Amino acid sequence: MYEHSSTHPVDSTPPTDHTAAAGGPAEHRRPPFRRAVVRRVLPTVAAAGLGVTGFAGIAHGTPAGPSAAATKLTRDTATAATTVSARASGAGSVPRAAAVDFPTWGTRWVVHATADTGSPAVGMINKTAPGQDRITADYQVDTGRKMCEGSACSTFMAHLTGPVTGFLSVVAVDIPQDRLPGVPVQGGGQPQPGGSRQEMLNRAATWLTADNGSQVPYSQAKVWKDGYRQDCSGYASMALGLPTPGTNTVGLATDRGITRPLALGELKPGDLLIDAAGDNNNRHVVIFEKWNNDAHSSYTAYEQRGGHGTDHRTLTYGLPGGDAEFKPYRPVTFGD
């Protein structure tokens, strides 16, 4: 078959260090002076009539600056608290009509497509400077999945209406609570770890039209807007919800914290077929969607391929008569 050719992506990037990703890089941990700022804000919050559900020392960013910046953050937080208190009064219930404004801190917080940190990124808060952006949120979701970095923990993700529309961990918001005060809670329930098979395929499909209605272009060096590399393994990492920018093809095949081998006949939607042999010019990975017939002579898959970009097409990699270098693997996140 013609599919397995010189269109394979570069895979020079080493596999992602999941231990480092889980704890957060050292430069993103909240500095001691910011914890002092939060302590100074607590009396203001109490005076505004807001309950403090627990101290979450925010921990994912660089210092905002000297003491003048700290004073500004205290003033900003007090303003936000007063606004929340005013909106909450008189209604007899949690307000729902207007979005509430909050300060953020740190740099490069990812805004996600859904209330799941494994979902694709749709933007970033504080791209270039700590506390650069203020956010507005109209509701929040208790995901049931705790996000902790340093001493900061929260299970809540806020739905933003600005400056980016999407979901952001409340850990990124410069408040002492583990949830947004005065903002309604909707939905909830713990998401399935890593998402379901269908959620994975849905994420894979987003790149078919992500470039203003066209497929994400293939690149051996570039990173797409959601933070993932634009090669085959970066694409598969995105679909699986692995940390950005994604692991490489060898990592997808050999890291038993990500996949395990299986037989061809066991393939299910969301499984992977991987050629991890050779060099970065011929390694490749595709995402299995479905068998095309009862004879299992071909299947439909998603892939990110050179000379085209994101594709959804019939393939025979790994099948009798196809490219024998491809082996089937199951993402362990599916739990079977």
Short mmCIF file of C-alpha atoms in Angstrom, two decimals:
data_model
loop_
_atom_site.label_atom_id
_atom_site.label_comp_id
_atom_site.label_asym_id
_atom_site.label_seq_id
_atom_site.Cartn_x
_atom_site.Cartn_y
_atom_site.Cartn_z
CA MET A 1 0.00 0.00 0.00
CA TYR A 2 1.09 3.54 -0.72
CA GLU A 3 0.32 4.95 2.69
CA HIS A 4 3.60 3.97 4.37
CA SER A 5 6.09 6.19 2.59
CA SER A 6 8.33 9.19 3.22
CA THR A 7 5.39 11.03 4.75
CA HIS A 8 6.21 9.94 8.29
CA PRO A 9 6.90 12.61 10.92
CA VAL A 10 10.03 13.51 12.75
CA ASP A 11 10.18 11.94 16.18
CA SER A 12 13.26 13.54 17.66
CA THR A 13 11.41 14.71 20.77
CA PRO A 14 12.01 12.50 23.83
CA PRO A 15 9.01 10.99 25.63
CA THR A 16 7.25 13.29 28.09
CA ASP A 17 8.40 13.07 31.71
CA HIS A 18 5.06 12.39 33.40
CA THR A 19 6.56 12.72 36.88
CA ALA A 20 7.65 16.27 36.19
CA ALA A 21 4.36 17.12 34.49
CA ALA A 22 2.30 15.91 37.41
CA GLY A 23 4.12 18.02 39.96
CA GLY A 24 4.62 21.06 37.77
CA PRO A 25 7.96 22.59 36.86
CA ALA A 26 9.82 24.27 39.68
CA GLU A 27 9.65 27.69 38.01
CA HIS A 28 5.83 27.47 38.04
CA ARG A 29 5.43 27.00 41.77
CA ARG A 30 3.93 29.79 43.82
CA PRO A 31 6.60 31.92 45.52
CA PRO A 32 6.40 32.51 49.28
CA PHE A 33 5.53 36.21 48.99
CA ARG A 34 2.32 35.36 47.12
CA ARG A 35 1.12 33.24 50.00
CA ALA A 36 1.64 36.29 52.19
CA VAL A 37 -0.48 38.32 49.76
CA VAL A 38 -3.32 35.82 50.06
CA ARG A 39 -3.12 35.97 53.84
CA ARG A 40 -3.49 39.75 53.70
CA VAL A 41 -6.53 39.37 51.46
CA LEU A 42 -8.37 37.00 53.82
CA PRO A 43 -9.72 39.74 56.16
CA THR A 44 -11.03 41.64 53.14
CA VAL A 45 -12.82 38.55 51.87
CA ALA A 46 -14.31 37.94 55.29
CA ALA A 47 -15.49 41.55 55.49
CA ALA A 48 -17.22 41.12 52.15
CA GLY A 49 -19.28 38.28 53.61
CA LEU A 50 -17.64 35.49 51.64
CA GLY A 51 -16.93 32.10 53.19
CA VAL A 52 -13.46 30.73 52.80
CA THR A 53 -13.75 27.06 51.94
CA GLY A 54 -10.08 26.38 52.41
CA PHE A 55 -6.74 27.93 51.60
CA ALA A 56 -5.33 26.91 48.24
CA GLY A 57 -1.90 28.40 47.80
CA ILE A 58 -1.98 28.95 44.06
CA ALA A 59 0.92 27.14 42.46
CA HIS A 60 1.48 27.40 38.75
CA GLY A 61 3.26 30.55 37.71
CA THR A 62 6.13 32.92 38.07
CA PRO A 63 6.20 35.78 40.58
CA ALA A 64 4.08 38.75 39.58
CA GLY A 65 6.70 41.26 40.59
CA PRO A 66 7.80 43.41 43.56
CA SER A 67 5.73 44.59 46.50
CA ALA A 68 3.92 47.20 44.40
CA ALA A 69 2.49 44.42 42.25
CA ALA A 70 1.53 42.52 45.40
CA THR A 71 -0.36 45.58 46.67
CA LYS A 72 -2.20 45.79 43.35
CA LEU A 73 -3.20 42.12 43.53
CA THR A 74 -4.56 42.65 47.05
CA ARG A 75 -6.59 45.61 45.80
CA ASP A 76 -7.80 43.68 42.73
CA THR A 77 -8.89 40.69 44.85
CA ALA A 78 -10.73 42.97 47.25
CA THR A 79 -12.55 44.58 44.30
CA ALA A 80 -13.53 41.18 42.93
CA ALA A 81 -14.80 40.10 46.36
CA THR A 82 -16.89 43.26 46.71
CA THR A 83 -18.38 42.71 43.24
CA VAL A 84 -19.27 39.11 44.07
CA SER A 85 -20.87 40.14 47.37
CA ALA A 86 -22.94 42.84 45.68
CA ARG A 87 -24.19 40.47 43.01
CA ALA A 88 -25.03 37.77 45.51
CA SER A 89 -27.09 40.04 47.78
CA GLY A 90 -30.84 40.41 47.40
CA ALA A 91 -31.31 37.50 45.03
CA GLY A 92 -31.69 34.80 47.69
CA SER A 93 -29.70 32.40 45.50
CA VAL A 94 -26.42 32.14 43.64
CA PRO A 95 -26.37 34.64 40.74
CA ARG A 96 -26.52 33.23 37.21
CA ALA A 97 -27.10 36.16 34.88
CA ALA A 98 -23.74 37.90 34.76
CA ALA A 99 -20.17 36.69 34.61
CA VAL A 100 -17.92 37.54 37.56
CA ASP A 101 -14.48 39.04 37.15
CA PHE A 102 -11.37 37.64 38.87
CA PRO A 103 -7.60 38.28 38.77
CA THR A 104 -5.17 35.56 37.74
CA TRP A 105 -1.50 35.12 38.47
CA GLY A 106 1.49 33.29 37.02
CA THR A 107 2.12 32.54 33.37
CA ARG A 108 1.00 30.16 30.63
CA TRP A 109 -2.16 28.67 32.11
CA VAL A 110 -3.93 26.42 29.58
CA VAL A 111 -7.63 26.97 28.86
CA HIS A 112 -9.33 23.71 27.85
CA ALA A 113 -12.21 22.89 25.52
CA THR A 114 -14.18 21.06 28.23
CA ALA A 115 -14.14 20.74 32.02
CA ASP A 116 -11.40 18.13 31.75
CA THR A 117 -7.69 18.89 31.87
CA GLY A 118 -7.25 16.10 29.32
CA SER A 119 -9.34 17.93 26.72
CA PRO A 120 -7.70 19.96 23.94
CA ALA A 121 -6.37 23.43 24.70
CA VAL A 122 -8.25 26.35 23.19
CA GLY A 123 -6.05 29.16 24.46
CA MET A 124 -3.74 30.37 27.18
CA ILE A 125 -3.97 32.86 30.06
CA ASN A 126 -1.01 35.12 30.94
CA LYS A 127 0.94 34.09 27.86
CA THR A 128 3.84 36.47 28.33
CA ALA A 129 3.53 38.08 31.78
CA PRO A 130 2.39 37.02 35.25
CA GLY A 131 -1.12 38.22 36.06
CA GLN A 132 -1.44 39.74 32.60
CA ASP A 133 -5.06 38.66 32.19
CA ARG A 134 -8.18 38.97 34.27
CA ILE A 135 -10.84 36.35 33.60
CA THR A 136 -14.63 36.40 33.67
CA ALA A 137 -16.52 33.23 34.54
CA ASP A 138 -20.26 32.53 34.38
CA TYR A 139 -20.24 29.06 36.00
CA GLN A 140 -17.92 26.39 37.35
CA VAL A 141 -17.85 22.59 37.36
CA ASP A 142 -16.78 20.31 40.18
CA THR A 143 -14.95 17.69 38.15
CA GLY A 144 -14.27 15.47 41.15
CA ARG A 145 -10.66 15.23 39.97
CA LYS A 146 -8.31 17.17 42.22
CA MET A 147 -5.63 19.28 40.61
CA CYS A 148 -2.73 20.00 42.97
CA GLU A 149 0.48 21.88 42.40
CA GLY A 150 2.54 22.62 45.44
CA SER A 151 0.09 23.47 48.22
CA ALA A 152 -2.70 24.50 45.85
CA CYS A 153 -5.57 22.08 45.25
CA SER A 154 -8.98 22.35 43.60
CA THR A 155 -11.43 20.06 41.86
CA PHE A 156 -13.18 22.99 40.19
CA MET A 157 -12.81 24.26 36.64
CA ALA A 158 -14.29 27.63 35.72
CA HIS A 159 -16.11 28.28 32.47
CA LEU A 160 -14.57 31.45 31.06
CA THR A 161 -16.36 33.99 28.90
CA GLY A 162 -13.22 36.08 28.52
CA PRO A 163 -10.54 36.76 27.52
CA VAL A 164 -10.69 33.18 26.15
CA THR A 165 -13.82 31.03 26.04
CA GLY A 166 -13.22 27.63 27.62
CA PHE A 167 -12.44 25.97 30.96
CA LEU A 168 -9.65 26.93 33.35
CA SER A 169 -8.59 25.31 36.61
CA VAL A 170 -9.54 27.48 39.59
CA VAL A 171 -5.95 26.96 40.79
CA ALA A 172 -5.01 29.66 38.25
CA VAL A 173 -7.27 32.28 39.85
CA ASP A 174 -5.73 34.63 42.41
CA ILE A 175 -8.20 34.00 45.26
CA PRO A 176 -7.78 32.17 48.58
CA GLN A 177 -10.68 29.76 47.96
CA ASP A 178 -10.57 26.44 46.13
CA ARG A 179 -13.60 27.50 44.07
CA LEU A 180 -14.91 30.78 42.66
CA PRO A 181 -17.05 32.61 45.21
CA GLY A 182 -20.46 33.73 43.96
CA VAL A 183 -20.27 31.70 40.76
CA PRO A 184 -22.86 28.94 40.19
CA VAL A 185 -21.82 25.31 40.05
CA GLN A 186 -23.21 23.31 37.13
CA GLY A 187 -22.98 19.67 36.12
CA GLY A 188 -20.18 17.92 37.87
CA GLY A 189 -19.28 14.36 38.58
CA GLN A 190 -15.89 12.81 38.15
CA PRO A 191 -14.84 12.43 34.53
CA GLN A 192 -13.60 9.04 33.42
CA PRO A 193 -9.81 9.02 33.78
CA GLY A 194 -8.30 9.99 30.44
CA GLY A 195 -11.76 10.13 28.86
CA SER A 196 -13.64 7.48 26.94
CA ARG A 197 -12.76 5.96 23.59
CA GLN A 198 -15.36 8.14 21.90
CA GLU A 199 -13.97 11.26 23.56
CA MET A 200 -10.56 10.35 22.22
CA LEU A 201 -11.90 9.96 18.69
CA ASN A 202 -13.80 13.23 19.05
CA ARG A 203 -10.56 14.99 19.96
CA ALA A 204 -8.82 13.37 16.99
CA ALA A 205 -11.57 14.66 14.68
CA THR A 206 -11.10 18.27 15.83
CA TRP A 207 -7.85 18.58 13.88
CA LEU A 208 -9.66 17.77 10.61
CA THR A 209 -11.17 21.27 10.62
CA ALA A 210 -9.09 23.15 13.21
CA ASP A 211 -7.22 25.31 10.68
CA ASN A 212 -10.12 27.60 9.76
CA GLY A 213 -12.13 24.68 8.45
CA SER A 214 -9.17 22.76 7.06
CA GLN A 215 -6.94 20.06 8.53
CA VAL A 216 -4.01 20.95 10.76
CA PRO A 217 -0.94 21.02 8.49
CA TYR A 218 1.78 18.49 9.09
CA SER A 219 5.07 19.80 10.43
CA GLN A 220 8.18 18.16 11.78
CA ALA A 221 8.99 21.16 13.98
CA LYS A 222 5.90 23.31 14.63
CA VAL A 223 3.44 23.19 17.51
CA TRP A 224 -0.29 23.73 16.96
CA LYS A 225 -2.41 26.27 18.88
CA ASP A 226 -3.35 23.66 21.49
CA GLY A 227 0.30 23.09 22.39
CA TYR A 228 0.82 19.74 20.64
CA ARG A 229 3.40 18.97 17.95
CA GLN A 230 2.00 18.75 14.44
CA ASP A 231 3.50 15.33 13.70
CA CYS A 232 1.90 11.90 14.06
CA SER A 233 2.88 11.27 17.68
CA GLY A 234 2.00 14.80 18.75
CA TYR A 235 -1.42 14.25 17.18
CA ALA A 236 -1.92 10.90 18.94
CA SER A 237 -0.80 12.49 22.22
CA MET A 238 -3.40 15.23 21.74
CA ALA A 239 -6.15 12.69 21.11
CA LEU A 240 -5.13 10.77 24.24
CA GLY A 241 -4.95 13.93 26.33
CA LEU A 242 -1.28 13.40 27.25
CA PRO A 243 0.71 16.40 28.49
CA THR A 244 1.79 18.86 25.81
CA PRO A 245 3.71 18.87 23.52
CA GLY A 246 3.26 15.08 23.43
CA THR A 247 5.52 12.06 23.62
CA ASN A 248 7.17 10.55 20.55
CA THR A 249 6.31 7.38 18.63
CA VAL A 250 8.83 5.25 20.52
CA GLY A 251 7.40 6.49 23.80
CA LEU A 252 3.85 5.66 22.70
CA ALA A 253 4.95 2.10 21.94
CA THR A 254 7.27 1.42 24.88
CA ASP A 255 5.95 3.39 27.85
CA ARG A 256 3.69 0.94 29.73
CA GLY A 257 2.15 3.85 31.56
CA ILE A 258 0.65 4.87 28.19
CA THR A 259 0.03 1.69 26.15
CA ARG A 260 0.29 -2.09 26.21
CA PRO A 261 0.64 -4.50 23.24
CA LEU A 262 -2.37 -6.48 22.05
CA ALA A 263 -3.43 -8.78 19.21
CA LEU A 264 -4.80 -7.46 15.93
CA GLY A 265 -8.12 -9.17 16.49
CA GLU A 266 -8.56 -7.25 19.76
CA LEU A 267 -8.46 -3.79 18.16
CA LYS A 268 -11.15 -1.41 19.38
CA PRO A 269 -11.89 2.24 18.58
CA GLY A 270 -9.14 4.46 20.00
CA ASP A 271 -6.40 1.81 19.94
CA LEU A 272 -3.14 2.60 18.16
CA LEU A 273 -1.11 0.96 15.41
CA ILE A 274 2.53 1.96 15.72
CA ASP A 275 5.69 1.50 13.68
CA ALA A 276 8.40 2.39 16.21
CA ALA A 277 11.29 0.95 14.18
CA GLY A 278 13.81 2.83 12.11
CA ASP A 279 14.48 6.54 12.38
CA ASN A 280 12.39 9.68 12.49
CA ASN A 281 11.76 9.50 8.75
CA ASN A 282 9.74 6.29 8.85
CA ARG A 283 8.31 5.85 12.36
CA HIS A 284 4.56 6.40 12.44
CA VAL A 285 1.40 6.01 14.54
CA VAL A 286 -2.27 5.95 13.55
CA ILE A 287 -5.47 5.88 15.60
CA PHE A 288 -7.77 2.94 14.87
CA GLU A 289 -11.46 3.82 14.51
CA LYS A 290 -13.26 0.78 13.04
CA TRP A 291 -12.98 -2.28 10.84
CA ASN A 292 -14.32 -1.72 7.33
CA ASN A 293 -15.58 -5.30 6.84
CA ASP A 294 -16.07 -8.63 8.58
CA ALA A 295 -12.92 -10.00 6.97
CA HIS A 296 -10.83 -7.33 8.73
CA SER A 297 -8.95 -6.65 5.52
CA SER A 298 -8.84 -2.89 6.12
CA TYR A 299 -9.83 -0.33 8.71
CA THR A 300 -10.59 3.37 9.03
CA ALA A 301 -8.14 5.43 11.07
CA TYR A 302 -7.11 8.95 11.98
CA GLU A 303 -3.55 10.04 11.32
CA GLN A 304 -1.30 13.07 10.91
CA ARG A 305 0.78 12.47 7.80
CA GLY A 306 3.42 14.33 5.86
CA GLY A 307 2.38 16.15 2.70
CA HIS A 308 -1.23 16.31 3.85
CA GLY A 309 -1.81 16.90 7.57
CA THR A 310 -4.68 15.43 9.55
CA ASP A 311 -6.49 12.65 7.70
CA HIS A 312 -9.33 10.18 8.23
CA ARG A 313 -9.06 7.32 5.75
CA THR A 314 -8.86 3.60 5.01
CA LEU A 315 -5.55 1.92 5.92
CA THR A 316 -3.97 -1.54 6.05
CA TYR A 317 -0.94 -0.86 8.26
CA GLY A 318 -0.15 -3.97 10.32
CA LEU A 319 -2.54 -6.24 8.43
CA PRO A 320 -1.56 -9.23 6.27
CA GLY A 321 -0.40 -7.75 3.00
CA GLY A 322 0.11 -4.36 4.63
CA ASP A 323 3.14 -2.90 6.37
CA ALA A 324 4.21 -5.54 8.88
CA GLU A 325 6.24 -3.07 10.95
CA PHE A 326 3.02 -1.72 12.51
CA LYS A 327 1.96 -3.34 15.78
CA PRO A 328 -1.29 -2.81 17.71
CA TYR A 329 -1.32 -1.15 21.15
CA ARG A 330 -4.04 -0.27 23.64
CA PRO A 331 -3.95 2.98 25.65
CA VAL A 332 -4.01 1.92 29.31
CA THR A 333 -6.24 4.85 30.18
CA PHE A 334 -9.20 2.85 28.85
CA GLY A 335 -8.71 0.32 31.63
CA ASP A 336 -9.20 -2.85 29.59
#
